[in-house]
Amino acid sequence: MSQSVVNAPEKNPRPASAETSANGRAVRTPEIETQTKKGGPIRRFVSLALGSIGPTLVLIGFAAVFYYGHHNDWRIPKFAALTGSVETVADDWCEEHAVPESICVECDPTLMPKGPDYGWCEVHGVHNCVLDHPDVAQMKETPSILPSDLERAARALAVAPRKENNSACKIYQTRIQFASIESVKQAGVDVELIERAPIIEAITGSGEIVYDPTKQASLASRVPGSVWLVTKGVGDLVTKGEVLAVVDAAQVGDLKTNLLRALAEENLQRQNVSRLNQARSAIAGSRILDAEAALSKAQADVLSSEQSLRNLGFPIDTESLRGLSERQVLDNLRLLGIPDEIRAQLNSKTITSNLIPIVSPIEGFVTQRHVAPGEVVDPTRILFEVANTSQMWLTLNVPLENMDQLAVGQPIRFQADGSRYEVEGKLDWISTAADSQTRMVQVRAMLPNVDGKLRSETFGTGQIILREEPDAIVIPNGSSHWEGCCQVVFVRDKHYFDSPDSFKVFHVRSVRLGATNGEFTEVISGVLPGEVIAAAGSDVLRAQLLKNNLGAGCDCVAE
């Protein structure tokens, strides 16, 4: 029986143009390839667009986070603010200046307008110079500038180089504000009233006191001999011309004998010339000439003997000896130069004519004695040292870089080690050479020592006074700060205590500093007496100043 077959339609009919391979898979025909090539660019664009959506959304998210952080100081918002369930409360705090935003005078200058800005002062080297513009001073009433303050500032700038502020610096326009008086106290900031005090500017150096060489004498016997008598010891006060010792020297006796002979010969020749002159008409002229020549020679011998004795220090006067007998001349010469008080101690029967006194040429004290009776001495041996201590020498060693500030006549004050007293003198010599190793220059001063308290070879510290100001403007040490290009202090605002709501502000003021004495430093220009500045704890204000300027930079360069 034959059976009919009905062909049912296929569920997934293949395109007419497709062919089937032996394993049943479809094989692309040329028609299909042509259709795929026509729709390829569109599909690729769509595929690329869909694939970049994810990274783009991530970048947008990061941009949103950075935008929010930049405009909200990178503070995480509260959950309530994010959900919107609670109304957002404004944050009234200025992080930059550490005060409530509503009272921050730096963020809103209209709350407390700044005063006039006079800029740079070429004369005194500060900004808003109070010496030229006293209205800048933070005082209830504008102070008067005394001519003495201007003169003092001129002296201070002329006597020594000062650390300079930079004219391009703008830090003086800054103000440091506190939220309240309590916050100032909690920060540990203390204030001081600017006052006047004496200031001395000086160059300090180590020094030594020595005897004045022009008032010091070293005594020795002028001829060899033996010590016959010693009358003075160490510490004894001697006057000029006083005898310290007596030496027995044979050479002295010979010189006295020569003088005695010369005087006798001179007297004989003078008588001979006188007799020949009386008989001039009866004798030859040559005899008179010979006699006069012999007289001249005798007179020369007298002069030579006299000079030899003078060279030994004897106070000889030959005119008083002429006309005396030989015995009288011998008596005068035997104890020549020996004072009466010593003559009284001598035995006239045993005394010789060889004695020579050792006489002090100056008034002073015997500082050293190196002789005893009976010792043999000669001109090379020092017997006594005598010094006049009414005036001493001070030698100081001063740094070479201070030489331009020194001048002869400047006052010097010296305090010996271990002493409570100061002595004053005058600078009278500056060395023309510096020490090759220490690079120090030696200077000298005269120190009066009327009371005799100064001692030779005493070490200590001396000050060469450059300038002495009895009424200088001073601030406590440590209350000023160097900010890289300017020296500044923090001046309290004059309305600080007007009311509880007054702004608690400190103004940054550039200053020029002078000498430092003890706990105080001189201010040449920048503040006036009566103003109040931050002293102890002012580092807190400096830290806030640095924070305020952090990142802003300073367009000036330290000079």
Coordinates of C-alpha atoms in Angstrom, one line a residue:
M1 CA 0.0 0.0 0.0
S2 CA 1.4 3.1 -1.0
Q3 CA 1.7 5.9 1.7
S4 CA 1.7 9.7 0.9
V5 CA 4.2 12.0 2.5
V6 CA 3.3 15.6 3.4
N7 CA 6.2 18.0 3.8
A8 CA 5.7 20.1 7.0
P9 CA 7.2 23.6 7.1
E10 CA 10.5 24.0 8.8
K11 CA 10.6 26.0 12.1
N12 CA 13.9 27.8 11.2
P13 CA 14.0 28.0 7.6
R14 CA 17.4 28.9 6.3
P15 CA 17.8 31.6 3.8
A16 CA 17.5 30.5 0.3
S17 CA 21.0 31.7 -0.3
A18 CA 22.6 29.7 2.5
E19 CA 24.2 26.4 2.0
T20 CA 24.6 23.5 4.4
S21 CA 27.8 21.8 4.9
A22 CA 28.2 18.1 5.3
N23 CA 28.1 18.5 9.2
G24 CA 25.0 20.5 9.1
R25 CA 26.4 23.9 9.8
A26 CA 25.4 26.9 7.7
V27 CA 27.9 28.3 5.4
R28 CA 27.9 32.0 4.5
T29 CA 27.1 32.6 0.9
P30 CA 28.4 35.7 -1.0
E31 CA 25.0 37.4 -0.5
I32 CA 25.3 37.3 3.3
E33 CA 28.9 38.6 3.3
T34 CA 27.7 41.6 1.2
Q35 CA 25.0 42.5 3.8
T36 CA 27.4 42.2 6.7
K37 CA 29.9 44.6 5.1
K38 CA 27.1 47.1 4.5
G39 CA 26.1 47.3 8.3
G40 CA 29.7 47.0 9.9
P41 CA 30.5 50.8 10.8
I42 CA 27.2 51.4 12.5
R43 CA 27.5 48.3 14.7
R44 CA 31.1 49.2 15.6
F45 CA 30.1 52.8 16.7
V46 CA 27.2 51.5 18.8
S47 CA 29.4 48.9 20.4
L48 CA 32.1 51.6 21.2
A49 CA 29.5 54.0 22.7
L50 CA 28.0 51.4 24.9
G51 CA 31.5 50.3 26.1
S52 CA 32.6 53.9 27.2
I53 CA 29.5 54.6 29.3
G54 CA 31.0 53.1 32.4
P55 CA 34.4 54.9 32.4
T56 CA 32.7 58.2 31.6
L57 CA 30.3 57.9 34.5
V58 CA 33.3 57.2 36.8
L59 CA 35.1 60.3 35.6
I60 CA 32.0 62.4 36.1
G61 CA 31.8 61.0 39.6
F62 CA 35.4 61.9 40.5
A63 CA 34.9 65.4 39.0
A64 CA 31.8 65.9 41.2
V65 CA 33.8 64.8 44.3
F66 CA 36.6 67.2 43.6
Y67 CA 34.2 70.1 42.9
Y68 CA 32.4 69.5 46.2
G69 CA 35.6 69.2 48.2
H70 CA 37.1 72.3 46.7
H71 CA 34.1 74.4 47.6
N72 CA 33.5 72.9 51.0
D73 CA 37.1 72.7 52.4
W74 CA 37.0 68.9 52.0
R75 CA 34.6 68.5 54.8
I76 CA 32.3 65.5 54.8
P77 CA 28.7 66.6 55.0
K78 CA 26.5 65.3 57.8
F79 CA 24.1 62.5 57.1
A80 CA 21.2 64.7 57.9
A81 CA 22.3 67.2 55.4
L82 CA 22.7 64.6 52.7
T83 CA 19.2 63.1 53.3
G84 CA 17.6 66.5 53.6
S85 CA 15.7 65.5 56.8
V86 CA 17.2 68.4 58.7
E87 CA 17.8 71.9 57.5
T88 CA 21.5 72.6 56.9
V89 CA 23.1 75.0 59.4
A90 CA 25.8 77.5 58.2
D91 CA 29.3 76.8 59.6
D92 CA 30.4 80.2 61.1
W93 CA 34.1 79.5 61.4
C94 CA 37.0 80.8 59.4
E95 CA 39.6 78.0 59.3
E96 CA 42.2 80.2 57.6
H97 CA 42.2 82.8 60.4
A98 CA 40.9 80.8 63.3
V99 CA 38.0 83.1 64.2
P100 CA 34.3 83.1 63.5
E101 CA 33.6 83.9 59.9
S102 CA 31.1 86.6 60.8
I103 CA 33.8 88.7 62.7
C104 CA 36.9 87.9 60.6
V105 CA 38.4 91.3 59.7
E106 CA 40.8 89.7 57.2
C107 CA 38.1 88.0 55.2
D108 CA 35.8 91.1 55.5
P109 CA 38.0 94.2 55.8
T110 CA 34.8 96.4 56.0
L111 CA 34.3 95.2 59.5
M112 CA 37.5 96.9 60.6
P113 CA 38.9 99.2 57.8
K114 CA 42.7 99.4 57.7
G115 CA 44.4 102.8 58.3
P116 CA 46.4 104.7 55.8
D117 CA 49.3 102.9 54.1
Y118 CA 52.3 105.2 53.8
G119 CA 54.4 102.5 52.3
W120 CA 58.2 102.4 52.6
C121 CA 60.4 104.8 54.5
E122 CA 63.7 105.2 52.8
V123 CA 65.3 107.1 55.8
H124 CA 64.5 104.6 58.5
G125 CA 64.1 101.4 56.5
V126 CA 60.6 100.4 57.7
H127 CA 57.0 100.3 56.4
N128 CA 54.5 102.8 57.8
C129 CA 57.2 104.6 59.7
V130 CA 55.8 106.0 63.0
L131 CA 58.6 108.6 63.2
D132 CA 57.4 110.2 60.1
H133 CA 53.7 109.3 60.5
P134 CA 52.8 109.1 64.2
D135 CA 49.1 108.5 63.3
V136 CA 50.0 104.9 62.5
A137 CA 50.7 104.3 66.2
Q138 CA 48.1 102.2 68.0
M139 CA 47.4 104.8 70.6
K140 CA 44.1 106.6 71.4
E141 CA 45.8 110.0 70.8
T142 CA 48.3 110.7 68.1
P143 CA 51.7 111.1 69.8
S144 CA 54.2 113.8 69.2
I145 CA 57.6 112.9 67.8
L146 CA 60.5 114.4 69.7
P147 CA 63.4 115.8 67.8
S148 CA 65.6 113.7 70.1
D149 CA 64.1 110.5 68.7
L150 CA 64.9 111.5 65.2
E151 CA 68.4 112.4 66.2
R152 CA 68.8 109.1 68.1
A153 CA 67.6 107.2 65.1
A154 CA 70.1 109.0 62.8
R155 CA 73.0 108.2 65.2
A156 CA 72.0 104.6 65.5
L157 CA 71.9 104.2 61.7
A158 CA 75.2 106.0 61.2
V159 CA 77.3 104.3 63.9
A160 CA 77.0 100.7 62.6
P161 CA 75.3 98.6 59.8
R162 CA 71.8 97.4 60.7
K163 CA 69.9 94.4 59.4
E164 CA 67.7 95.7 56.6
N165 CA 64.1 95.0 55.8
N166 CA 63.0 94.5 52.2
S167 CA 61.0 97.4 50.8
A168 CA 58.9 95.0 48.6
C169 CA 57.6 93.0 51.5
K170 CA 53.8 93.3 52.1
I171 CA 53.6 91.3 55.3
Y172 CA 53.1 94.5 57.3
Q173 CA 49.6 94.8 55.9
T174 CA 48.6 91.6 57.7
R175 CA 46.6 91.5 61.0
I176 CA 46.3 88.6 63.4
Q177 CA 42.9 88.2 65.1
F178 CA 41.7 86.3 68.1
A179 CA 38.1 85.3 68.8
S180 CA 38.2 86.6 72.4
I181 CA 40.4 87.7 75.2
E182 CA 40.1 84.2 76.7
S183 CA 41.5 82.7 73.5
V184 CA 44.5 85.1 73.8
K185 CA 45.1 83.9 77.3
Q186 CA 44.7 80.3 76.4
A187 CA 47.3 80.7 73.7
G188 CA 49.7 82.0 76.3
V189 CA 50.3 85.4 74.7
D190 CA 51.6 88.0 77.1
V191 CA 51.9 91.7 76.3
E192 CA 54.4 94.4 77.3
L193 CA 54.2 98.2 77.2
I194 CA 56.9 99.8 75.1
E195 CA 59.0 102.0 77.3
R196 CA 62.2 104.0 77.3
A197 CA 65.4 102.8 78.8
P198 CA 69.2 103.6 78.6
I199 CA 71.0 101.7 75.9
I200 CA 74.8 101.4 75.4
E201 CA 76.1 100.2 72.1
A202 CA 79.7 99.0 72.3
I203 CA 82.3 96.7 70.8
T204 CA 83.4 94.1 73.3
G205 CA 86.8 92.5 73.5
S206 CA 89.0 90.6 75.9
G207 CA 91.9 92.6 77.3
E208 CA 94.7 92.8 79.8
I209 CA 96.0 95.5 82.1
V210 CA 99.7 96.2 82.2
Y211 CA 102.0 98.9 83.6
D212 CA 102.4 101.9 81.5
P213 CA 105.8 101.5 79.9
T214 CA 106.3 105.2 79.8
K215 CA 105.9 105.3 83.5
Q216 CA 108.1 102.3 84.3
A217 CA 111.9 102.1 85.0
S218 CA 114.4 99.3 85.1
L219 CA 117.4 100.2 87.2
A220 CA 120.9 98.8 86.9
S221 CA 124.4 100.0 88.0
R222 CA 126.1 101.9 85.2
V223 CA 129.5 100.6 86.0
P224 CA 130.7 97.2 87.4
G225 CA 131.1 97.1 91.2
S226 CA 129.7 95.5 94.4
V227 CA 126.6 96.5 96.2
W228 CA 127.5 98.5 99.3
L229 CA 124.0 99.5 100.6
V230 CA 120.4 98.7 99.7
T231 CA 117.7 101.2 101.0
K232 CA 114.5 100.1 99.3
G233 CA 112.5 96.9 99.0
V234 CA 109.5 95.7 97.0
G235 CA 106.4 97.8 97.6
D236 CA 108.2 100.8 98.8
L237 CA 107.1 104.2 97.4
V238 CA 110.0 106.1 96.0
T239 CA 110.2 109.7 94.7
K240 CA 112.0 110.9 91.6
G241 CA 115.7 111.2 92.4
E242 CA 115.5 109.0 95.5
V243 CA 118.4 106.5 96.1
L244 CA 117.5 102.8 96.2
A245 CA 121.0 101.4 96.6
V246 CA 124.7 102.4 96.6
V247 CA 127.4 100.6 94.6
D248 CA 131.1 100.6 95.3
A249 CA 132.8 101.0 91.8
A250 CA 136.5 101.6 91.3
Q251 CA 135.8 103.3 88.0
V252 CA 133.9 106.1 89.8
G253 CA 136.9 106.8 91.9
D254 CA 139.2 107.0 88.8
L255 CA 136.8 109.5 87.2
K256 CA 136.8 111.7 90.3
T257 CA 140.6 111.6 90.4
N258 CA 140.8 112.6 86.8
L259 CA 138.5 115.6 87.4
L260 CA 140.6 116.6 90.4
R261 CA 143.7 116.5 88.3
A262 CA 142.1 118.3 85.4
L263 CA 141.0 121.1 87.7
A264 CA 144.4 121.5 89.1
E265 CA 146.0 121.5 85.7
E266 CA 143.5 124.1 84.5
N267 CA 144.2 126.3 87.5
L268 CA 148.0 126.1 86.8
Q269 CA 147.7 126.9 83.1
R270 CA 145.3 129.8 83.8
Q271 CA 147.9 131.3 86.2
N272 CA 150.7 130.8 83.7
V273 CA 148.8 132.6 80.9
S274 CA 148.0 135.4 83.3
R275 CA 151.7 135.9 84.2
L276 CA 152.8 135.8 80.5
N277 CA 150.1 138.4 79.6
Q278 CA 151.4 140.7 82.2
A279 CA 154.9 140.4 80.7
R280 CA 153.8 140.4 77.1
S281 CA 156.2 143.2 76.1
A282 CA 159.2 141.3 77.4
I283 CA 158.6 137.8 76.1
A284 CA 158.1 136.2 72.8
G285 CA 154.5 135.9 71.5
S286 CA 155.0 132.2 70.8
R287 CA 155.3 131.5 74.5
I288 CA 151.9 133.2 75.2
L289 CA 150.4 131.1 72.4
D290 CA 151.8 127.9 73.8
A291 CA 150.5 128.8 77.3
E292 CA 147.0 129.5 75.9
A293 CA 147.0 126.2 74.1
A294 CA 147.9 124.4 77.2
L295 CA 145.1 126.2 79.1
S296 CA 142.6 125.1 76.4
K297 CA 143.8 121.5 76.7
A298 CA 143.4 121.6 80.5
Q299 CA 139.9 123.1 80.1
A300 CA 139.0 120.3 77.7
D301 CA 140.2 117.7 80.2
V302 CA 138.0 119.2 82.9
L303 CA 135.1 119.2 80.5
S304 CA 135.7 115.5 79.6
S305 CA 136.0 114.4 83.2
E306 CA 132.9 116.4 84.1
Q307 CA 131.0 114.7 81.3
S308 CA 132.1 111.3 82.3
L309 CA 130.7 111.8 85.8
R310 CA 127.5 113.2 84.4
N311 CA 127.0 110.2 82.2
L312 CA 127.0 108.1 85.4
G313 CA 124.3 110.3 86.9
F314 CA 126.4 112.5 89.2
P315 CA 125.1 116.0 89.6
I316 CA 128.5 117.7 89.0
D317 CA 129.0 121.4 88.8
T318 CA 132.6 122.3 88.0
E319 CA 132.0 126.1 88.3
S320 CA 131.4 125.7 92.0
L321 CA 134.7 123.7 92.3
R322 CA 136.9 126.3 90.7
G323 CA 138.8 128.4 93.1
L324 CA 138.7 125.7 95.8
S325 CA 141.7 124.0 97.3
E326 CA 142.5 120.4 96.3
R327 CA 141.3 119.3 99.7
Q328 CA 138.0 121.1 99.4
V329 CA 137.5 119.7 95.9
L330 CA 138.2 116.2 97.2
D331 CA 135.7 116.5 100.0
N332 CA 133.1 117.7 97.6
L333 CA 133.7 114.8 95.1
R334 CA 134.1 112.0 97.7
L335 CA 130.3 111.7 98.5
L336 CA 129.0 113.2 95.3
G337 CA 125.3 112.3 94.7
I338 CA 124.9 110.6 98.1
P339 CA 122.0 112.2 100.0
D340 CA 122.4 113.6 103.5
E341 CA 120.3 110.9 105.2
I342 CA 122.7 108.2 103.8
R343 CA 125.8 110.2 104.6
A344 CA 124.8 110.2 108.2
Q345 CA 125.1 106.4 108.2
L346 CA 128.6 106.4 106.9
N347 CA 131.9 106.3 108.7
S348 CA 133.9 109.2 107.4
K349 CA 137.2 107.4 108.2
T350 CA 136.5 104.3 106.1
I351 CA 134.4 105.8 103.4
T352 CA 135.8 105.7 99.8
S353 CA 135.3 108.0 96.8
N354 CA 134.0 105.0 94.7
L355 CA 130.4 105.2 95.7
I356 CA 127.7 105.6 93.0
P357 CA 124.0 105.8 93.9
I358 CA 121.3 103.9 92.1
V359 CA 118.6 106.6 91.7
S360 CA 115.0 106.3 90.7
P361 CA 114.2 108.4 87.6
I362 CA 110.4 108.4 88.3
E363 CA 108.0 108.4 91.2
G364 CA 106.3 105.1 91.9
F365 CA 106.5 101.8 93.7
V366 CA 109.3 99.3 93.7
T367 CA 107.7 96.3 91.9
Q368 CA 110.8 94.1 91.8
R369 CA 114.1 93.9 93.6
H370 CA 116.9 91.5 92.4
V371 CA 119.9 92.6 94.6
A372 CA 121.3 92.2 98.1
P373 CA 124.2 94.0 99.8
G374 CA 127.6 92.6 98.8
E375 CA 126.6 91.2 95.5
V376 CA 128.8 91.9 92.4
V377 CA 126.8 93.8 89.7
D378 CA 127.3 95.1 86.2
P379 CA 125.3 97.2 83.7
T380 CA 123.7 94.1 82.2
R381 CA 121.9 93.1 85.4
I382 CA 118.6 94.7 86.4
L383 CA 118.6 95.5 90.1
F384 CA 115.2 97.2 90.6
E385 CA 111.8 97.6 88.7
V386 CA 109.9 100.8 89.5
A387 CA 106.5 101.6 88.2
N388 CA 104.1 104.5 88.5
T389 CA 100.7 102.9 88.9
S390 CA 98.7 106.1 88.8
Q391 CA 98.0 105.3 85.1
M392 CA 97.8 101.8 83.5
W393 CA 97.6 100.5 80.0
L394 CA 94.7 98.4 78.7
T395 CA 95.1 96.4 75.6
L396 CA 92.0 94.9 73.9
N397 CA 91.7 92.5 71.1
V398 CA 88.9 93.6 68.7
P399 CA 87.5 91.7 65.7
L400 CA 88.8 93.0 62.4
E401 CA 85.3 93.6 61.0
N402 CA 84.7 96.3 63.6
M403 CA 87.6 98.5 62.6
D404 CA 85.5 101.0 60.7
Q405 CA 83.6 101.8 63.9
L406 CA 86.7 102.7 66.0
A407 CA 88.3 106.1 66.4
V408 CA 90.9 107.5 68.8
G409 CA 89.3 109.2 71.7
Q410 CA 86.3 106.9 72.2
P411 CA 85.6 106.0 75.8
I412 CA 86.5 102.5 77.0
R413 CA 85.1 100.6 80.1
F414 CA 86.9 97.7 81.5
Q415 CA 85.9 95.2 84.2
A416 CA 88.6 92.9 85.5
D417 CA 87.7 89.2 86.0
G418 CA 86.3 88.7 89.5
S419 CA 85.8 92.4 90.1
R420 CA 82.6 94.3 90.6
Y421 CA 84.0 97.6 89.5
E422 CA 84.4 99.2 86.1
V423 CA 87.1 101.6 85.1
E424 CA 86.9 104.0 82.3
G425 CA 89.6 105.3 79.9
K426 CA 90.1 106.7 76.4
L427 CA 91.1 104.9 73.3
D428 CA 94.5 106.3 72.2
W429 CA 96.0 103.8 69.8
I430 CA 94.7 101.4 67.1
S431 CA 97.1 98.8 65.7
T432 CA 97.8 99.0 62.0
A433 CA 98.1 95.2 61.7
A434 CA 95.8 92.2 62.4
D435 CA 96.9 89.0 64.1
S436 CA 97.7 86.5 61.4
Q437 CA 96.0 83.6 63.2
T438 CA 93.1 85.1 65.2
R439 CA 92.4 88.0 62.8
M440 CA 92.0 90.3 65.8
V441 CA 93.3 93.8 66.0
Q442 CA 94.9 95.2 69.2
V443 CA 93.9 98.6 70.5
R444 CA 95.1 100.5 73.6
A445 CA 93.6 102.7 76.2
M446 CA 94.8 104.7 79.2
L447 CA 93.2 103.8 82.5
P448 CA 93.5 106.1 85.5
N449 CA 94.4 104.2 88.7
V450 CA 94.4 106.9 91.3
D451 CA 93.1 104.5 94.1
G452 CA 95.6 101.8 93.1
K453 CA 93.1 99.0 92.7
L454 CA 94.2 98.0 89.2
R455 CA 96.9 95.3 89.0
S456 CA 99.2 94.6 86.1
E457 CA 98.7 91.5 84.1
T458 CA 95.0 91.4 85.0
F459 CA 92.6 89.9 82.4
G460 CA 89.1 91.0 81.9
T461 CA 86.5 92.3 79.4
G462 CA 86.5 95.8 77.9
Q463 CA 83.8 97.7 76.0
I464 CA 84.6 100.4 73.4
I465 CA 81.6 102.7 73.7
L466 CA 80.2 103.6 70.3
R467 CA 77.0 105.2 71.4
E468 CA 75.2 105.8 74.7
E469 CA 71.5 106.6 74.6
P470 CA 69.9 107.5 78.0
D471 CA 66.4 107.5 76.6
A472 CA 66.1 104.9 73.9
I473 CA 62.9 103.1 72.8
V474 CA 63.2 99.4 73.8
I475 CA 61.3 96.2 73.5
P476 CA 61.8 92.9 75.4
N477 CA 64.2 90.4 73.7
G478 CA 62.3 87.8 71.8
S479 CA 59.3 89.9 71.0
S480 CA 60.5 90.6 67.4
H481 CA 60.7 88.0 64.7
W482 CA 62.5 87.7 61.3
E483 CA 60.0 86.6 58.6
G484 CA 62.5 86.0 55.9
C485 CA 62.6 89.5 54.6
C486 CA 61.4 91.7 57.4
Q487 CA 61.8 92.1 61.2
V488 CA 58.3 92.4 62.7
V489 CA 56.5 92.9 66.0
F490 CA 52.8 92.4 66.8
V491 CA 51.2 95.6 68.0
R492 CA 47.9 95.3 69.9
D493 CA 45.0 97.4 68.4
K494 CA 44.2 100.5 70.3
H495 CA 40.4 99.5 70.5
Y496 CA 41.2 96.1 72.0
F497 CA 39.4 96.9 75.3
D498 CA 36.8 99.3 74.1
S499 CA 34.0 96.8 74.6
P500 CA 33.6 93.0 74.8
D501 CA 32.7 93.0 71.1
S502 CA 35.8 94.9 70.1
F503 CA 38.0 93.0 67.6
K504 CA 40.9 91.4 69.3
V505 CA 43.5 92.2 66.7
F506 CA 47.3 92.5 66.6
H507 CA 48.8 94.5 63.8
V508 CA 52.0 93.3 62.1
R509 CA 54.6 96.1 62.2
S510 CA 58.0 96.1 60.6
V511 CA 60.8 97.5 62.8
R512 CA 64.5 98.3 62.6
L513 CA 66.5 97.1 65.6
G514 CA 69.6 98.6 67.2
A515 CA 71.7 97.5 70.1
T516 CA 70.8 94.8 72.7
N517 CA 71.5 95.3 76.4
G518 CA 70.6 92.6 78.8
E519 CA 66.9 91.8 78.5
F520 CA 66.0 94.7 76.1
T521 CA 66.6 95.5 72.5
E522 CA 66.6 99.0 71.1
V523 CA 64.1 99.9 68.3
I524 CA 65.5 102.5 65.9
S525 CA 62.1 102.9 64.2
G526 CA 58.8 101.1 64.0
V527 CA 57.1 101.5 67.4
L528 CA 56.6 104.3 69.9
P529 CA 56.5 104.4 73.7
G530 CA 52.9 103.8 74.9
E531 CA 52.1 101.1 72.3
V532 CA 51.5 97.5 73.5
I533 CA 53.2 94.5 71.8
A534 CA 53.0 90.8 72.1
A535 CA 56.1 89.6 74.1
A536 CA 56.1 86.2 75.8
G537 CA 54.1 83.8 73.6
S538 CA 54.4 86.0 70.5
D539 CA 55.5 82.8 68.7
V540 CA 51.8 81.9 68.6
L541 CA 51.1 85.0 66.5
R542 CA 54.1 84.2 64.3
A543 CA 52.8 80.7 63.7
Q544 CA 49.4 82.1 62.7
L545 CA 51.1 84.7 60.4
L546 CA 53.0 81.9 58.7
K547 CA 49.8 79.9 58.3
N548 CA 48.0 82.8 56.8
N549 CA 50.7 83.3 54.2
L550 CA 51.2 79.6 53.6
G551 CA 51.0 78.9 49.9
A552 CA 50.7 82.6 49.0
G553 CA 54.4 83.0 49.1
C554 CA 56.4 86.2 49.4
D555 CA 57.4 88.0 46.2
C556 CA 60.2 89.8 47.9
V557 CA 63.7 88.5 48.4
A558 CA 65.6 89.0 51.7
E559 CA 68.1 91.8 51.3

